[in-house]
PDB file of C-alpha atoms in Angstrom:
ATOM      1  CA  MET A  24     -51.414  18.089-172.143  1.00  0.00           C
ATOM      2  CA  LEU A  25     -54.231  15.706-170.338  1.00  0.00           C
ATOM      3  CA  ARG A  26     -56.352  17.372-168.084  1.00  0.00           C
ATOM      4  CA  ALA A  27     -56.822  14.860-164.722  1.00  0.00           C
ATOM      5  CA  THR A  28     -59.491  15.406-161.938  1.00  0.00           C
ATOM      6  CA  LEU A  29     -58.039  15.580-158.216  1.00  0.00           C
ATOM      7  CA  ARG A  30     -60.142  13.019-156.073  1.00  0.00           C
ATOM      8  CA  GLN A  31     -60.347  11.782-152.884  1.00  0.00           C
ATOM      9  CA  TYR A  32     -60.660   8.347-151.483  1.00  0.00           C
ATOM     10  CA  PRO A  33     -61.411   6.811-148.111  1.00  0.00           C
ATOM     11  CA  ALA A  34     -59.713   4.214-146.290  1.00  0.00           C
ATOM     12  CA  GLY A  35     -60.741   0.564-147.871  1.00  0.00           C
ATOM     13  CA  THR A  36     -62.229   1.832-151.257  1.00  0.00           C
ATOM     14  CA  THR A  37     -61.816  -0.457-153.983  1.00  0.00           C
ATOM     15  CA  LEU A  38     -60.101   1.807-156.965  1.00  0.00           C
ATOM     16  CA  PHE A  39     -60.517  -1.158-159.398  1.00  0.00           C
ATOM     17  CA  ASP A  40     -60.469  -4.792-159.357  1.00  0.00           C
ATOM     18  CA  SER A  41     -60.099  -7.779-162.043  1.00  0.00           C
ATOM     19  CA  GLY A  42     -63.380  -7.186-163.151  1.00  0.00           C
ATOM     20  CA  SER A  43     -63.035  -3.374-164.029  1.00  0.00           C
ATOM     21  CA  THR A  44     -64.162  -2.682-168.141  1.00  0.00           C
ATOM     22  CA  MET A  45     -63.437   1.299-168.012  1.00  0.00           C
ATOM     23  CA  SER A  46     -59.745   2.431-168.662  1.00  0.00           C
ATOM     24  CA  ARG A  47     -58.242   4.644-165.821  1.00  0.00           C
ATOM     25  CA  VAL A  48     -55.247   6.112-164.753  1.00  0.00           C
ATOM     26  CA  LEU A  49     -54.424   7.463-160.968  1.00  0.00           C
ATOM     27  CA  LEU A  50     -51.460   9.478-160.180  1.00  0.00           C
ATOM     28  CA  ILE A  51     -50.785   8.667-156.120  1.00  0.00           C
ATOM     29  CA  GLU A  52     -50.884  12.241-154.744  1.00  0.00           C
ATOM     30  CA  ARG A  53     -51.074  11.229-151.018  1.00  0.00           C
ATOM     31  CA  GLY A  54     -51.724   8.117-149.339  1.00  0.00           C
ATOM     32  CA  TRP A  55     -51.218   4.341-149.468  1.00  0.00           C
ATOM     33  CA  ILE A  56     -52.692   1.810-151.730  1.00  0.00           C
ATOM     34  CA  ILE A  57     -52.541  -2.144-152.109  1.00  0.00           C
ATOM     35  CA  ALA A  58     -52.819  -4.355-154.831  1.00  0.00           C
ATOM     36  CA  SER A  59     -53.866  -7.584-153.957  1.00  0.00           C
ATOM     37  CA  LYS A  60     -55.268 -11.155-155.022  1.00  0.00           C
ATOM     38  CA  MET A  61     -57.656 -13.428-153.229  1.00  0.00           C
ATOM     39  CA  MET A  62     -57.150 -17.267-153.375  1.00  0.00           C
ATOM     40  CA  SER A  63     -59.777 -19.797-153.672  1.00  0.00           C
ATOM     41  CA  ASN A  64     -59.372 -20.829-149.948  1.00  0.00           C
ATOM     42  CA  GLY A  65     -60.407 -17.109-148.935  1.00  0.00           C
ATOM     43  CA  THR A  66     -56.113 -15.903-148.460  1.00  0.00           C
ATOM     44  CA  ARG A  67     -54.972 -12.933-149.636  1.00  0.00           C
ATOM     45  CA  ILE A  68     -51.509 -12.223-151.413  1.00  0.00           C
ATOM     46  CA  VAL A  69     -50.245  -8.743-151.488  1.00  0.00           C
ATOM     47  CA  THR A  70     -48.710  -7.871-154.340  1.00  0.00           C
ATOM     48  CA  ASP A  71     -47.669  -4.618-154.481  1.00  0.00           C
ATOM     49  CA  PHE A  72     -47.455  -0.981-152.452  1.00  0.00           C
ATOM     50  CA  PHE A  73     -48.324   2.315-154.675  1.00  0.00           C
ATOM     51  CA  LEU A  74     -47.046   5.459-152.863  1.00  0.00           C
ATOM     52  CA  HIS A  75     -47.158   8.959-153.451  1.00  0.00           C
ATOM     53  CA  GLY A  76     -45.925   9.760-156.962  1.00  0.00           C
ATOM     54  CA  ASP A  77     -46.635   6.077-157.900  1.00  0.00           C
ATOM     55  CA  VAL A  78     -48.512   5.851-161.424  1.00  0.00           C
ATOM     56  CA  LEU A  79     -51.230   2.697-162.276  1.00  0.00           C
ATOM     57  CA  SER A  80     -53.469   1.739-163.984  1.00  0.00           C
ATOM     58  CA  SER A  81     -56.824  -0.589-164.351  1.00  0.00           C
ATOM     59  CA  VAL A  82     -56.182  -1.997-167.844  1.00  0.00           C
ATOM     60  CA  SER A  83     -52.393  -3.445-165.505  1.00  0.00           C
ATOM     61  CA  THR A  84     -54.612  -4.957-162.689  1.00  0.00           C
ATOM     62  CA  ALA A  85     -57.307  -5.970-164.651  1.00  0.00           C
ATOM     63  CA  MET A  86     -54.935  -8.188-167.019  1.00  0.00           C
ATOM     64  CA  SER A  87     -52.962  -9.099-163.472  1.00  0.00           C
ATOM     65  CA  GLN A  88     -56.806  -9.823-162.085  1.00  0.00           C
ATOM     66  CA  GLU A  89     -55.312  -7.732-158.884  1.00  0.00           C
ATOM     67  CA  ALA A  90     -57.698  -5.749-156.445  1.00  0.00           C
ATOM     68  CA  VAL A  91     -56.703  -2.689-156.103  1.00  0.00           C
ATOM     69  CA  GLN A  92     -57.292  -0.789-152.671  1.00  0.00           C
ATOM     70  CA  THR A  93     -56.890   1.990-150.434  1.00  0.00           C
ATOM     71  CA  VAL A  94     -54.820   1.788-147.088  1.00  0.00           C
ATOM     72  CA  GLY A  95     -56.307   5.156-144.967  1.00  0.00           C
ATOM     73  CA  GLU A  96     -56.991   8.281-147.065  1.00  0.00           C
ATOM     74  CA  VAL A  97     -55.801   9.168-150.702  1.00  0.00           C
ATOM     75  CA  SER A  98     -55.921  11.593-153.079  1.00  0.00           C
ATOM     76  CA  CYS A  99     -55.285  10.399-157.050  1.00  0.00           C
ATOM     77  CA  TYR A 100     -54.712  12.518-160.202  1.00  0.00           C
ATOM     78  CA  GLU A 101     -57.196  10.484-162.217  1.00  0.00           C
ATOM     79  CA  PHE A 102     -57.072  10.515-165.991  1.00  0.00           C
ATOM     80  CA  PRO A 103     -60.095   8.571-167.674  1.00  0.00           C
ATOM     81  CA  GLY A 104     -60.526   7.134-171.041  1.00  0.00           C
ATOM     82  CA  GLN A 105     -57.667   5.835-173.587  1.00  0.00           C
ATOM     83  CA  ILE A 106     -54.752   7.742-173.263  1.00  0.00           C
ATOM     84  CA  SER A 107     -52.337   5.971-176.014  1.00  0.00           C
ATOM     85  CA  GLY A 108     -53.204   8.733-178.631  1.00  0.00           C
ATOM     86  CA  GLU A 109     -53.267  11.424-177.181  1.00  0.00           C
ATOM     87  CA  SER A 110     -51.132  14.218-178.867  1.00  0.00           C
ATOM     88  CA  GLY A 111     -48.198  15.489-176.723  1.00  0.00           C
ATOM     89  CA  SER A 112     -48.849  13.666-173.745  1.00  0.00           C
ATOM     90  CA  GLN A 113     -46.271  11.599-172.123  1.00  0.00           C
ATOM     91  CA  LEU A 114     -48.559   9.454-170.095  1.00  0.00           C
ATOM     92  CA  PRO A 115     -47.488   6.097-171.855  1.00  0.00           C
ATOM     93  CA  LEU A 116     -44.271   6.526-171.253  1.00  0.00           C
ATOM     94  CA  ILE A 117     -44.657   7.248-167.796  1.00  0.00           C
ATOM     95  CA  LEU A 118     -46.978   4.057-167.987  1.00  0.00           C
ATOM     96  CA  THR A 119     -44.237   1.665-169.134  1.00  0.00           C
ATOM     97  CA  VAL A 120     -41.618   3.388-166.502  1.00  0.00           C
ATOM     98  CA  GLU A 121     -44.043   2.796-164.006  1.00  0.00           C
ATOM     99  CA  LEU A 122     -44.185  -1.189-165.202  1.00  0.00           C
ATOM    100  CA  MET A 123     -40.915  -1.420-165.434  1.00  0.00           C
ATOM    101  CA  LYS A 124     -39.924  -0.247-162.236  1.00  0.00           C
ATOM    102  CA  ARG A 125     -43.038  -2.442-160.529  1.00  0.00           C
ATOM    103  CA  ASN A 126     -41.652  -5.619-162.490  1.00  0.00           C
ATOM    104  CA  ALA A 127     -38.058  -4.332-160.495  1.00  0.00           C
ATOM    105  CA  ARG A 128     -39.815  -4.424-157.206  1.00  0.00           C
ATOM    106  CA  ILE A 129     -41.570  -7.922-157.738  1.00  0.00           C
ATOM    107  CA  THR A 130     -38.801  -9.620-158.785  1.00  0.00           C
ATOM    108  CA  GLU A 131     -36.774  -8.780-155.545  1.00  0.00           C
ATOM    109  CA  ARG A 132     -39.607  -9.535-153.882  1.00  0.00           C
ATOM    110  CA  LEU A 133     -40.007 -13.066-155.539  1.00  0.00           C
ATOM    111  CA  ALA A 134     -36.400 -13.321-154.297  1.00  0.00           C
ATOM    112  CA  SER A 135     -37.316 -12.538-150.413  1.00  0.00           C
ATOM    113  CA  VAL A 136     -39.854 -14.999-150.397  1.00  0.00           C
ATOM    114  CA  GLY A 137     -38.124 -17.255-151.749  1.00  0.00           C
ATOM    115  CA  ARG A 138     -34.602 -17.375-150.368  1.00  0.00           C
ATOM    116  CA  ARG A 139     -34.766 -15.216-147.565  1.00  0.00           C
ATOM    117  CA  ASP A 140     -36.026 -15.875-143.911  1.00  0.00           C
ATOM    118  CA  ALA A 141     -38.496 -13.906-142.221  1.00  0.00           C
ATOM    119  CA  PHE A 142     -36.236 -11.283-140.495  1.00  0.00           C
ATOM    120  CA  GLY A 143     -34.570 -10.694-143.572  1.00  0.00           C
ATOM    121  CA  ARG A 144     -37.877 -10.459-146.075  1.00  0.00           C
ATOM    122  CA  THR A 145     -39.705  -8.340-143.429  1.00  0.00           C
ATOM    123  CA  GLY A 146     -36.369  -5.859-143.304  1.00  0.00           C
ATOM    124  CA  HIS A 147     -35.906  -6.116-147.056  1.00  0.00           C
ATOM    125  CA  LEU A 148     -39.834  -4.456-147.292  1.00  0.00           C
ATOM    126  CA  LEU A 149     -39.361  -2.205-144.629  1.00  0.00           C
ATOM    127  CA  LEU A 150     -36.217  -0.549-145.876  1.00  0.00           C
ATOM    128  CA  GLU A 151     -37.472  -0.227-149.608  1.00  0.00           C
ATOM    129  CA  LEU A 152     -40.674   1.334-148.299  1.00  0.00           C
ATOM    130  CA  GLY A 153     -38.756   3.512-146.078  1.00  0.00           C
ATOM    131  CA  ILE A 154     -37.038   4.963-149.242  1.00  0.00           C
ATOM    132  CA  ARG A 155     -40.085   4.831-151.674  1.00  0.00           C
ATOM    133  CA  ALA A 156     -41.951   7.480-148.265  1.00  0.00           C
ATOM    134  CA  ARG A 157     -40.048   9.520-149.069  1.00  0.00           C
ATOM    135  CA  ASN A 158     -40.421  11.237-145.384  1.00  0.00           C
ATOM    136  CA  THR A 159     -40.178  15.337-145.489  1.00  0.00           C
ATOM    137  CA  SER A 160     -43.035  16.048-142.687  1.00  0.00           C
ATOM    138  CA  ARG A 161     -40.441  15.039-140.240  1.00  0.00           C
ATOM    139  CA  PRO A 162     -36.780  15.502-141.157  1.00  0.00           C
ATOM    140  CA  ASP A 163     -36.089  14.906-137.218  1.00  0.00           C
ATOM    141  CA  LEU A 164     -37.008  10.928-138.191  1.00  0.00           C
ATOM    142  CA  ASP A 165     -34.144   8.447-139.995  1.00  0.00           C
ATOM    143  CA  GLY A 166     -38.244   6.387-141.016  1.00  0.00           C
ATOM    144  CA  PHE A 167     -41.327   7.081-142.601  1.00  0.00           C
ATOM    145  CA  GLU A 168     -45.264   6.807-141.120  1.00  0.00           C
ATOM    146  CA  CYS A 169     -46.197   3.440-142.586  1.00  0.00           C
ATOM    147  CA  PRO A 170     -50.068   2.896-141.904  1.00  0.00           C
ATOM    148  CA  LEU A 171     -49.928  -0.809-142.815  1.00  0.00           C
ATOM    149  CA  LYS A 172     -51.456  -3.623-140.446  1.00  0.00           C
ATOM    150  CA  GLN A 173     -49.052  -6.122-139.585  1.00  0.00           C
ATOM    151  CA  SER A 174     -51.078  -8.637-141.667  1.00  0.00           C
ATOM    152  CA  GLU A 175     -50.498  -6.776-144.183  1.00  0.00           C
ATOM    153  CA  ILE A 176     -46.985  -6.836-144.307  1.00  0.00           C
ATOM    154  CA  GLY A 177     -47.593 -10.414-143.575  1.00  0.00           C
ATOM    155  CA  ASP A 178     -49.496 -10.946-146.416  1.00  0.00           C
ATOM    156  CA  ALA A 179     -46.975  -9.097-148.812  1.00  0.00           C
ATOM    157  CA  LEU A 180     -44.364 -11.861-147.501  1.00  0.00           C
ATOM    158  CA  GLY A 181     -46.084 -14.879-146.886  1.00  0.00           C
ATOM    159  CA  LEU A 182     -45.807 -14.392-143.509  1.00  0.00           C
ATOM    160  CA  SER A 183     -47.999 -15.442-140.435  1.00  0.00           C
ATOM    161  CA  THR A 184     -49.339 -11.728-138.601  1.00  0.00           C
ATOM    162  CA  VAL A 185     -48.104 -13.786-134.942  1.00  0.00           C
ATOM    163  CA  HIS A 186     -44.977 -13.943-137.028  1.00  0.00           C
ATOM    164  CA  VAL A 187     -44.186 -10.313-138.376  1.00  0.00           C
ATOM    165  CA  ASN A 188     -44.723  -9.576-134.749  1.00  0.00           C
ATOM    166  CA  ARG A 189     -41.877 -11.781-133.725  1.00  0.00           C
ATOM    167  CA  VAL A 190     -39.710 -10.574-136.709  1.00  0.00           C
ATOM    168  CA  LEU A 191     -40.728  -6.519-135.785  1.00  0.00           C
ATOM    169  CA  LYS A 192     -39.939  -7.446-131.906  1.00  0.00           C
ATOM    170  CA  GLU A 193     -36.744  -8.874-132.249  1.00  0.00           C
ATOM    171  CA  MET A 194     -35.697  -6.165-134.786  1.00  0.00           C
ATOM    172  CA  ARG A 195     -36.634  -3.569-132.072  1.00  0.00           C
ATOM    173  CA  LEU A 196     -34.514  -4.998-129.186  1.00  0.00           C
ATOM    174  CA  GLY A 197     -31.532  -6.051-131.241  1.00  0.00           C
ATOM    175  CA  GLY A 198     -31.424  -2.177-131.757  1.00  0.00           C
ATOM    176  CA  LEU A 199     -32.635  -1.852-135.688  1.00  0.00           C
ATOM    177  CA  LEU A 200     -36.000  -0.670-136.489  1.00  0.00           C
ATOM    178  CA  SER A 201     -39.095   0.463-134.156  1.00  0.00           C
ATOM    179  CA  PHE A 202     -42.417   0.315-135.510  1.00  0.00           C
ATOM    180  CA  ARG A 203     -44.960   1.583-133.144  1.00  0.00           C
ATOM    181  CA  ASN A 204     -48.220   4.001-133.552  1.00  0.00           C
ATOM    182  CA  GLY A 205     -47.810   3.455-137.406  1.00  0.00           C
ATOM    183  CA  ILE A 206     -44.216   5.019-137.389  1.00  0.00           C
ATOM    184  CA  VAL A 207     -40.968   2.906-138.987  1.00  0.00           C
ATOM    185  CA  GLU A 208     -37.785   4.274-136.966  1.00  0.00           C
ATOM    186  CA  PHE A 209     -34.715   2.787-138.451  1.00  0.00           C
ATOM    187  CA  LEU A 210     -32.443   3.160-135.404  1.00  0.00           C
ATOM    188  CA  ASN A 211     -29.796   1.794-137.572  1.00  0.00           C
ATOM    189  CA  ARG A 212     -30.531   1.547-140.945  1.00  0.00           C
ATOM    190  CA  ARG A 213     -26.698   0.651-142.172  1.00  0.00           C
ATOM    191  CA  LYS A 214     -26.285  -2.749-139.916  1.00  0.00           C
ATOM    192  CA  LEU A 215     -30.065  -3.637-140.922  1.00  0.00           C
ATOM    193  CA  MET A 216     -29.104  -3.368-144.414  1.00  0.00           C
ATOM    194  CA  ASP A 217     -26.329  -5.382-144.375  1.00  0.00           C
ATOM    195  CA  LEU A 218     -27.859  -8.232-142.090  1.00  0.00           C
ATOM    196  CA  VAL A 219     -30.569  -8.434-145.003  1.00  0.00           C
ATOM    197  CA  ASP A 220     -28.095  -7.518-148.265  1.00  0.00           C
ATOM    198  CA  PHE A 221     -30.638  -4.789-149.153  1.00  0.00           C
ATOM    199  CA  ASP A 222     -29.264  -3.636-152.470  1.00  0.00           C
ATOM    200  CA  PRO A 223     -31.520  -0.152-153.157  1.00  0.00           C
ATOM    201  CA  SER A 224     -30.350  -0.184-157.181  1.00  0.00           C
ATOM    202  CA  TYR A 225     -33.189  -1.867-157.970  1.00  0.00           C
ATOM    203  CA  LEU A 226     -34.945   1.266-156.585  1.00  0.00           C
ATOM    204  CA  SER A 227     -33.341   3.988-158.602  1.00  0.00           C
ATOM    205  CA  SER A 228     -31.938   2.388-161.714  1.00  0.00           C
ATOM    206  CA  ILE A 229     -35.036   3.459-164.405  1.00  0.00           C
ATOM    207  CA  SER A 230     -35.786   5.899-162.398  1.00  0.00           C
ATOM    208  CA  GLY A 231     -33.633   8.662-164.209  1.00  0.00           C
ATOM    209  CA  ASP A 232     -35.439   7.689-167.479  1.00  0.00           C
ATOM    210  CA  ALA A 233     -38.877   8.686-166.344  1.00  0.00           C
ATOM    211  CA  PRO A 234     -40.067  12.181-167.808  1.00  0.00           C
ATOM    212  CA  ASP A 235     -41.184  15.062-165.464  1.00  0.00           C
ATOM    213  CA  ARG A 236     -44.794  14.299-164.288  1.00  0.00           C
ATOM    214  CA  GLN A 237     -45.796  17.735-165.253  1.00  0.00           C
ATOM    215  CA  ASP A 238     -45.549  16.741-169.050  1.00  0.00           C
ATOM    216  CA  VAL A 239     -48.476  14.220-168.803  1.00  0.00           C
TER     217      VAL A 239
END
């Protein structure tokens, strides 16, 4: 088994970027992480969100030239160095599964940006995050704690902050969801899923093949 170090990172920490040379693998124990790319004109594109239980590799994000930063405080288990030759470790298989899951998320995001309107993009992303966030602290809440700013949601969907704000207001007035004080609450999840054509199977079709994280 590989030995990992539990590390704490404050909000806004750049964990690794396109220039990272050290091989590191992180397993998120708590918190949210954003992967993004900066364009030559200074605008940012958020390419993915990583949450509790997700695994990410500095080698992978360096190849895709992404910057990876924390949103709020984050706790991660860090596996340093080369891991492919470690006897008995399932971490290479876990990384492969994580890359497949990430590819499924990004493919769905591309479909949203290319073919869904602002309402559909926003609703689809929040429904996805609602499943991945796995709210356990408030069992009475049909929703999740979300530390994202509206600008970060917009950067993931190709929308301005003003546009995201308008869509969220429309959803609230329509009795679909509320996003206030860092809490997303689904007021009518089923109706929202129907309206934005949300099929969650892309989030679960691979997870059954993943080895237990305790076996790394």
